[in-house]
Coordinates of C-alpha atoms in Angstrom, one line a residue:
Chain A
M445 CA 259.4 69.7 151.7
N446 CA 260.5 71.5 155.2
T447 CA 263.6 72.7 153.9
D448 CA 261.3 74.3 150.9
I449 CA 259.3 76.6 153.6
Q450 CA 262.6 77.5 155.4
K451 CA 264.0 79.1 152.0
V452 CA 260.7 80.3 151.7
K453 CA 260.9 82.1 154.5
S454 CA 264.1 83.6 154.2
F455 CA 262.6 85.0 150.6
I456 CA 260.0 86.6 152.1
A457 CA 262.4 87.7 155.4
K458 CA 264.8 89.8 152.7
Y459 CA 262.2 91.7 151.8
H460 CA 260.7 92.7 155.4
N461 CA 257.6 90.8 155.2
Q462 CA 256.1 93.3 153.5
K463 CA 253.1 93.0 151.4
K464 CA 254.1 94.7 148.1
A465 CA 257.0 92.6 147.6
L466 CA 254.9 90.1 146.6
I467 CA 256.1 89.8 143.4
S468 CA 259.6 89.8 143.9
I469 CA 259.4 86.8 146.5
L470 CA 257.2 84.8 143.8
Q471 CA 260.0 85.4 141.4
D472 CA 263.1 84.3 144.1
I473 CA 260.7 80.9 144.5
Q474 CA 260.4 80.6 140.9
A475 CA 264.0 81.0 140.6
E476 CA 264.4 78.4 143.5
F477 CA 262.4 75.4 142.2
N478 CA 261.4 76.4 138.6
Y479 CA 258.3 77.0 139.7
L480 CA 255.4 78.2 142.2
P481 CA 254.7 75.1 144.3
Q482 CA 251.5 75.1 146.3
E483 CA 253.3 74.5 149.6
A484 CA 255.5 77.4 149.1
L485 CA 251.9 80.2 147.8
K486 CA 250.1 78.6 150.7
F487 CA 253.1 79.7 153.2
T488 CA 253.6 83.0 151.5
S489 CA 249.6 83.3 152.0
D490 CA 249.5 82.7 155.5
Y491 CA 252.7 84.4 156.6
L492 CA 251.8 87.7 155.0
S493 CA 248.2 87.2 155.4
I494 CA 247.4 88.0 151.9
P495 CA 244.3 85.6 150.8
L496 CA 245.5 82.5 148.7
I497 CA 243.3 83.6 145.9
D498 CA 245.0 86.7 145.1
I499 CA 248.4 85.2 144.9
V500 CA 247.0 82.7 142.7
S501 CA 245.4 85.5 140.9
V502 CA 248.9 87.4 140.4
A503 CA 251.0 84.3 139.7
T504 CA 248.7 82.9 136.9
F505 CA 248.6 86.5 135.3
Y506 CA 252.0 86.9 134.5
R507 CA 253.6 84.5 131.8
S508 CA 257.1 84.5 133.9
F509 CA 255.4 82.6 136.5
S510 CA 254.2 78.6 136.4
L511 CA 252.3 77.0 138.5
K512 CA 253.4 73.5 136.7
P513 CA 256.8 72.2 137.3
R514 CA 258.5 73.2 134.2
G515 CA 261.4 71.5 132.2
K516 CA 265.5 71.9 132.9
H517 CA 265.4 74.0 129.7
L518 CA 263.0 76.9 129.0
V519 CA 262.5 76.7 124.6
T520 CA 260.7 79.7 123.8
V521 CA 259.4 80.5 120.2
C522 CA 258.8 83.9 118.9
L523 CA 255.6 84.1 117.1
G524 CA 255.0 87.7 117.0
T525 CA 254.2 89.5 113.8
A526 CA 257.8 89.7 112.2
C527 CA 258.3 85.9 113.3
H528 CA 255.3 85.4 112.2
V529 CA 255.3 86.0 108.5
R530 CA 258.9 84.6 108.9
G531 CA 257.7 81.3 109.4
G532 CA 258.0 81.0 113.0
P533 CA 254.6 78.9 113.5
K534 CA 256.6 76.2 111.3
I535 CA 259.2 76.6 113.2
L536 CA 257.1 75.4 116.6
E537 CA 255.3 72.9 114.5
E538 CA 258.9 71.5 114.4
F539 CA 259.8 72.0 117.7
E540 CA 256.7 70.8 118.9
R541 CA 257.2 67.5 116.6
H542 CA 260.9 66.8 118.1
L543 CA 259.9 67.0 121.4
N544 CA 256.3 65.3 121.1
V545 CA 255.0 68.1 123.5
Q546 CA 252.5 70.7 122.8
A547 CA 253.1 74.7 123.3
G548 CA 253.1 75.1 126.8
E549 CA 253.4 71.7 127.7
T550 CA 256.9 70.0 129.4
T551 CA 258.4 66.7 128.0
K552 CA 258.1 63.9 130.2
D553 CA 261.7 63.3 130.7
N554 CA 261.6 67.1 132.6
Q555 CA 264.3 68.4 130.2
F556 CA 262.3 70.8 127.8
T557 CA 259.5 73.1 128.1
L558 CA 258.1 74.5 125.1
E559 CA 256.7 78.1 124.7
T560 CA 255.4 80.4 122.7
V561 CA 255.7 84.8 123.3
A562 CA 254.2 87.1 121.4
C563 CA 257.0 89.5 120.9
L564 CA 261.2 89.4 121.8
G565 CA 261.8 93.2 120.0
C566 CA 264.6 91.7 117.8
C567 CA 262.6 91.6 114.8
A568 CA 265.5 92.1 112.4
I569 CA 266.9 88.2 113.5
G570 CA 263.7 86.3 113.3
P571 CA 262.1 84.0 113.1
V572 CA 263.8 83.8 116.9
V573 CA 264.2 80.9 119.2
V574 CA 265.6 81.6 122.9
I575 CA 266.7 78.6 125.0
D576 CA 268.1 79.3 128.2
G577 CA 268.5 82.9 127.4
N578 CA 270.6 82.1 123.9
Y579 CA 269.4 83.5 120.9
Y580 CA 268.9 81.8 117.6
A581 CA 268.6 83.9 115.2
Q582 CA 267.0 83.0 111.5
T583 CA 266.1 80.0 112.7
T584 CA 265.2 77.3 110.4
R585 CA 262.7 74.1 110.2
R586 CA 266.6 72.5 109.6
K587 CA 268.2 74.1 112.5
V588 CA 266.0 72.7 114.8
S589 CA 267.1 69.6 115.2
L590 CA 270.7 70.4 115.3
I591 CA 270.0 73.6 118.1
L592 CA 267.9 70.8 120.4
K593 CA 270.9 68.6 120.0
D594 CA 273.2 70.9 121.8
Y595 CA 271.0 70.7 125.0
T596 CA 270.7 66.7 124.7
K597 CA 274.5 66.3 124.2
K598 CA 275.5 68.8 127.2
E599 CA 273.1 67.0 128.9
K600 CA 274.8 63.5 128.0
D601 CA 278.3 65.1 128.7
N602 CA 277.4 66.4 132.1
E603 CA 276.1 63.2 133.0
G604 CA 279.4 61.4 132.0
H605 CA 281.6 63.7 133.9
K606 CA 279.0 62.9 136.8
E607 CA 280.0 59.7 136.6
N608 CA 283.7 59.8 136.1
Chain B
M1289 CA 226.4 119.6 146.8
I1290 CA 227.7 119.1 144.1
N1291 CA 225.8 120.6 141.2
L1292 CA 225.5 118.8 137.5
K1293 CA 222.7 117.9 134.7
I1294 CA 221.7 114.6 133.7
N1295 CA 219.1 114.7 130.5
N1296 CA 219.7 118.7 130.8
L1297 CA 217.9 118.3 134.2
D1298 CA 219.7 120.2 137.3
V1299 CA 220.4 117.7 139.7
K1300 CA 222.4 118.0 142.9
A1301 CA 224.4 115.0 144.2
E1302 CA 226.6 114.6 147.4
E1303 CA 230.2 114.6 147.4
G1304 CA 231.2 110.7 146.4
W1305 CA 228.4 110.1 144.7
T1306 CA 228.6 108.1 141.5
I1307 CA 226.7 109.2 138.5
L1308 CA 224.8 106.3 138.7
E1309 CA 223.7 107.1 142.2
T1310 CA 222.7 110.6 141.2
A1311 CA 220.5 108.7 138.6
K1312 CA 218.7 106.7 140.7
F1313 CA 218.2 108.8 143.4
Y1314 CA 216.2 111.0 141.0
G1315 CA 214.5 108.3 139.7
L1316 CA 216.2 107.8 135.9
E1317 CA 216.7 104.4 134.5
I1318 CA 220.1 103.3 133.4
P1319 CA 220.4 99.3 133.1
T1320 CA 222.9 97.7 134.9
L1321 CA 224.2 93.9 135.4
C1322 CA 227.3 93.9 137.8
H1323 CA 226.6 96.2 139.8
N1324 CA 224.9 95.6 143.2
D1325 CA 224.1 98.0 145.9
G1326 CA 225.9 95.8 148.6
L1327 CA 229.5 95.7 147.4
S1328 CA 231.4 97.6 145.6
N1329 CA 231.8 99.3 142.0
Y1330 CA 233.5 97.3 139.2
G1331 CA 232.5 98.7 135.9
A1332 CA 232.6 95.1 134.4
C1333 CA 229.5 94.8 132.5
R1334 CA 229.6 98.5 130.7
L1335 CA 225.9 98.1 130.6
C1336 CA 225.6 101.4 132.9
L1337 CA 227.5 103.4 130.0
V1338 CA 226.3 107.1 129.9
E1339 CA 228.0 110.2 127.7
I1340 CA 229.3 112.8 129.7
G1341 CA 230.4 115.9 128.1
E1342 CA 229.0 118.8 125.7
N1343 CA 229.2 119.4 122.2
E1344 CA 231.5 117.3 120.3
N1345 CA 233.6 116.5 123.2
T1346 CA 231.8 114.0 124.7
K1347 CA 233.1 110.5 125.4
L1348 CA 231.2 106.9 127.5
V1349 CA 232.4 106.0 130.9
S1350 CA 230.8 103.6 132.8
S1351 CA 228.3 105.4 135.2
C1352 CA 228.7 103.0 138.2
T1353 CA 232.2 104.0 139.3
Y1354 CA 232.4 107.7 137.5
P1355 CA 232.3 110.2 140.7
V1356 CA 230.0 113.3 140.3
E1357 CA 231.9 116.2 139.0
E1358 CA 230.3 120.1 139.2
G1359 CA 229.1 121.0 136.2
L1360 CA 229.3 117.8 134.9
E1361 CA 226.8 117.4 131.6
V1362 CA 225.8 113.8 131.6
H1363 CA 223.4 112.2 129.1
T1364 CA 221.5 108.6 130.1
D1365 CA 220.1 108.0 126.1
T1366 CA 222.0 108.8 123.5
K1367 CA 222.1 106.8 120.3
R1368 CA 225.6 106.1 120.9
V1369 CA 224.9 105.1 124.1
I1370 CA 222.5 102.9 123.2
E1371 CA 224.4 101.5 120.7
A1372 CA 227.1 100.5 122.9
R1373 CA 224.9 99.4 125.5
R1374 CA 223.2 97.3 122.6
M1375 CA 226.5 95.6 121.3
M1376 CA 227.3 95.0 125.1
I1377 CA 224.4 92.9 125.7
E1378 CA 225.0 91.3 122.0
L1379 CA 228.4 90.4 123.5
M1380 CA 227.5 89.1 126.9
L1381 CA 225.0 86.9 125.1
S1382 CA 227.5 85.0 122.8
I1383 CA 229.4 84.1 125.4
A1384 CA 226.4 83.0 127.8
P1385 CA 222.9 82.4 126.0
N1386 CA 221.7 80.1 128.1
S1387 CA 221.1 83.3 131.0
K1388 CA 217.9 84.5 131.2
V1389 CA 219.4 87.8 132.7
I1390 CA 221.1 88.3 129.7
Q1391 CA 217.9 87.3 127.6
D1392 CA 216.0 89.9 129.2
L1393 CA 217.9 92.4 128.7
A1394 CA 218.4 91.7 125.0
S1395 CA 214.7 91.8 124.6
K1396 CA 214.5 94.9 126.7
F1397 CA 216.8 96.2 124.3
G1398 CA 215.7 95.3 121.4
V1399 CA 218.9 92.8 120.1
T1400 CA 217.5 90.7 117.8
K1401 CA 220.9 89.4 116.1
V1402 CA 223.7 88.0 117.5
R1403 CA 227.1 88.4 114.8
F1404 CA 229.7 86.8 117.0
K1405 CA 231.1 83.3 117.5
V1406 CA 228.8 81.6 120.3
R1407 CA 231.1 80.4 122.8
N1408 CA 228.0 78.5 125.1
E1409 CA 229.9 79.8 128.6
E1410 CA 228.2 80.3 131.9
C1411 CA 230.4 83.1 132.6
I1412 CA 230.7 86.3 131.5
L1413 CA 233.0 87.5 134.1
C1414 CA 231.2 90.7 135.7
G1415 CA 232.6 89.7 138.9
L1416 CA 229.5 89.9 141.0
C1417 CA 230.6 86.5 142.9
V1418 CA 234.4 87.0 143.8
R1419 CA 233.0 90.5 144.9
M1420 CA 229.9 88.7 147.1
C1421 CA 232.2 86.1 148.0
K1422 CA 235.4 88.5 149.3
E1423 CA 232.7 91.7 150.8
Q1424 CA 230.1 90.5 152.1
M1425 CA 231.2 86.5 153.3
D1426 CA 234.5 87.7 153.6
G1427 CA 235.4 84.2 152.6
K1428 CA 237.8 85.7 149.4
A1429 CA 237.7 81.8 147.9
I1430 CA 237.5 82.7 144.8
G1431 CA 238.7 84.9 143.0
F1432 CA 239.9 86.1 139.0
Q1433 CA 242.7 84.1 136.7
N1434 CA 244.6 84.2 134.0
R1435 CA 244.2 87.0 131.7
G1436 CA 242.9 88.1 128.7
F1437 CA 241.0 84.9 126.9
K1438 CA 242.1 82.8 129.4
R1439 CA 240.9 84.9 132.4
K1440 CA 238.3 82.7 134.6
I1441 CA 236.8 82.3 138.0
S1442 CA 238.1 79.7 140.0
T1443 CA 239.3 78.6 143.4
P1444 CA 243.4 78.9 144.0
F1445 CA 244.6 75.5 142.1
D1446 CA 241.0 74.9 141.0
I1447 CA 240.2 72.7 144.1
R1448 CA 237.7 73.2 146.5
S1449 CA 239.2 75.5 148.8
E1450 CA 239.7 76.0 152.8
E1451 CA 238.0 79.0 152.7
C1452 CA 234.8 78.1 151.1
R1453 CA 232.1 77.5 153.9
L1454 CA 230.0 76.3 150.6
C1455 CA 227.2 78.6 151.7
G1456 CA 226.2 79.6 148.0
A1457 CA 226.1 83.1 147.4
C1458 CA 228.5 83.3 144.5
M1459 CA 225.8 81.2 143.1
Y1460 CA 222.9 83.3 144.2
I1461 CA 223.9 86.2 142.8
C1462 CA 225.3 85.1 139.0
P1463 CA 223.3 86.7 136.7
A1464 CA 224.5 83.6 133.9
C1465 CA 225.1 80.4 135.6
Q1466 CA 222.1 80.2 137.9
L1467 CA 218.6 81.2 136.0
K1468 CA 218.6 79.6 132.9
C1469 CA 215.8 81.5 130.0
Q1470 CA 212.9 79.5 130.7
G1471 CA 211.9 80.9 127.4
P1472 CA 210.8 78.0 123.9
Q1473 CA 214.3 76.8 122.9
A1474 CA 214.9 79.0 119.9
D1475 CA 216.2 78.4 116.4
T1476 CA 219.2 81.0 117.0
T1477 CA 221.2 81.7 120.2
I1478 CA 218.9 84.7 121.0
C1479 CA 215.4 83.8 122.2
N1480 CA 213.4 87.1 121.9
A1481 CA 210.8 85.4 123.0
C1482 CA 209.6 88.2 124.8
L1483 CA 209.7 89.8 121.2
T1484 CA 207.8 87.3 119.2
M1485 CA 205.4 84.7 121.0
D1486 CA 201.9 85.5 120.3
P1487 CA 200.0 85.7 122.4
T1488 CA 202.4 86.4 125.5
C1489 CA 201.2 87.2 129.2
L1490 CA 197.8 88.6 128.0
D1491 CA 197.3 89.7 132.2
F1492 CA 199.8 90.3 134.1
Y1493 CA 199.0 89.2 137.6
D1494 CA 202.0 88.3 139.9
E1495 CA 204.6 86.4 140.4
L1496 CA 203.2 83.1 140.3
Q1497 CA 201.2 83.3 137.7
C1498 CA 203.3 85.2 135.2
W1499 CA 204.0 82.3 132.7
M1500 CA 208.0 83.7 132.9
Y1501 CA 207.6 84.0 136.7
D1502 CA 209.2 87.0 137.3
A1503 CA 206.0 88.7 137.6
G1504 CA 206.4 90.8 134.0
R1505 CA 210.2 91.8 134.7
C1506 CA 210.8 90.1 131.1
G1507 CA 209.1 92.7 129.5
T1508 CA 207.0 90.7 127.2
C1509 CA 203.9 92.2 128.8
I1510 CA 205.5 95.9 127.9
R1511 CA 206.4 94.5 124.1
E1512 CA 202.9 93.3 123.0
K1513 CA 200.7 96.2 124.2
S1514 CA 202.6 98.5 122.4
E1515 CA 202.3 96.2 119.4
K1516 CA 199.3 94.7 119.6
S1517 CA 197.6 96.8 121.2
D1518 CA 193.8 95.0 120.8
S1519 CA 194.1 91.3 122.3
N1520 CA 196.4 92.7 125.4
K1521 CA 194.7 95.7 126.5
Q1522 CA 194.3 94.0 129.6
A1523 CA 197.8 93.9 130.3
K1524 CA 198.5 97.4 129.9
N1525 CA 195.3 97.7 132.3
A1526 CA 196.9 95.6 134.7
K1527 CA 200.2 97.1 133.9
Y1528 CA 199.5 100.5 135.1

């Protein structure tokens, strides 16, 4: 845990210990740990003398922050109007079935976090699914397992490399 | 001094006063819920809405957060204002129907139906407790979390906060979670016992003898007076 605090300290120092940089600091913490650990938030609160509740308010207000550990891959299914009429909810259902989690949850092996989004702004290629920044256009139920296979396969490959 | 008009009445206000403060100073009643004299203004409940502007160019603003301006024309009880207030009460009632404060408001303003899905929560997000904790108790233990439909008031990480001293000020000031409506259990969400009970407060005495235990502030006696003049003449005499 000690190293974590050191890292958080360095993030805060990067913004010259300014209170107004709270969101940037939280973004850095999120990038480092993949979520916002309670200890990190408590430390930030003490260090910048911002009430903890204010930091938690900010952290829970924005969707990009998460107080729960997230999986290695972030699966985002668009449920905006255009994607909705083109079958977004069905795609989501398929993902839920394959990953065995509900939207907003993380799989038990910490590999995937499934989330929904209101609109990604690329309605022409809907229904859209984004995994780790890669866009999958015109997704169908059939494609879901193929897309997921890519990531589970990569995972296995990586593990194989490590063993070698 | 700033000169303005409230309900066609020429009034003067100090700089920095809000419309609500000015109206109170002149004895004009504006209903409030999330306003408290000891706390900062928040403008959450929208009960204190008033109409400002002249002729066609009017708009609704919350009087507790609107500072007075020179030459401002304010109307506190136009049809538009009252309709908006009723709507706000109806919405709050659908969230927290158990609250006596809100049920009383409903009876007072003649809200007799709730057209929304009842959620039976105990929080209307007025923020009184948050401000109480922060401003008066210097606790900063509770605050708003999440947003939109999921918005709630809680401690950090939903566990007991280290800052919380269990002073209970948040519960003391809460209009929704503490005081339950004492009226008979109504079939519907809305109690309105203050409007329909027969007989109700025949005599108005004091806090202890009033059956609603709030010394006639629920409005029961006032309503009954006008509608059933015969049996309630006593109440009328007692009240005024």
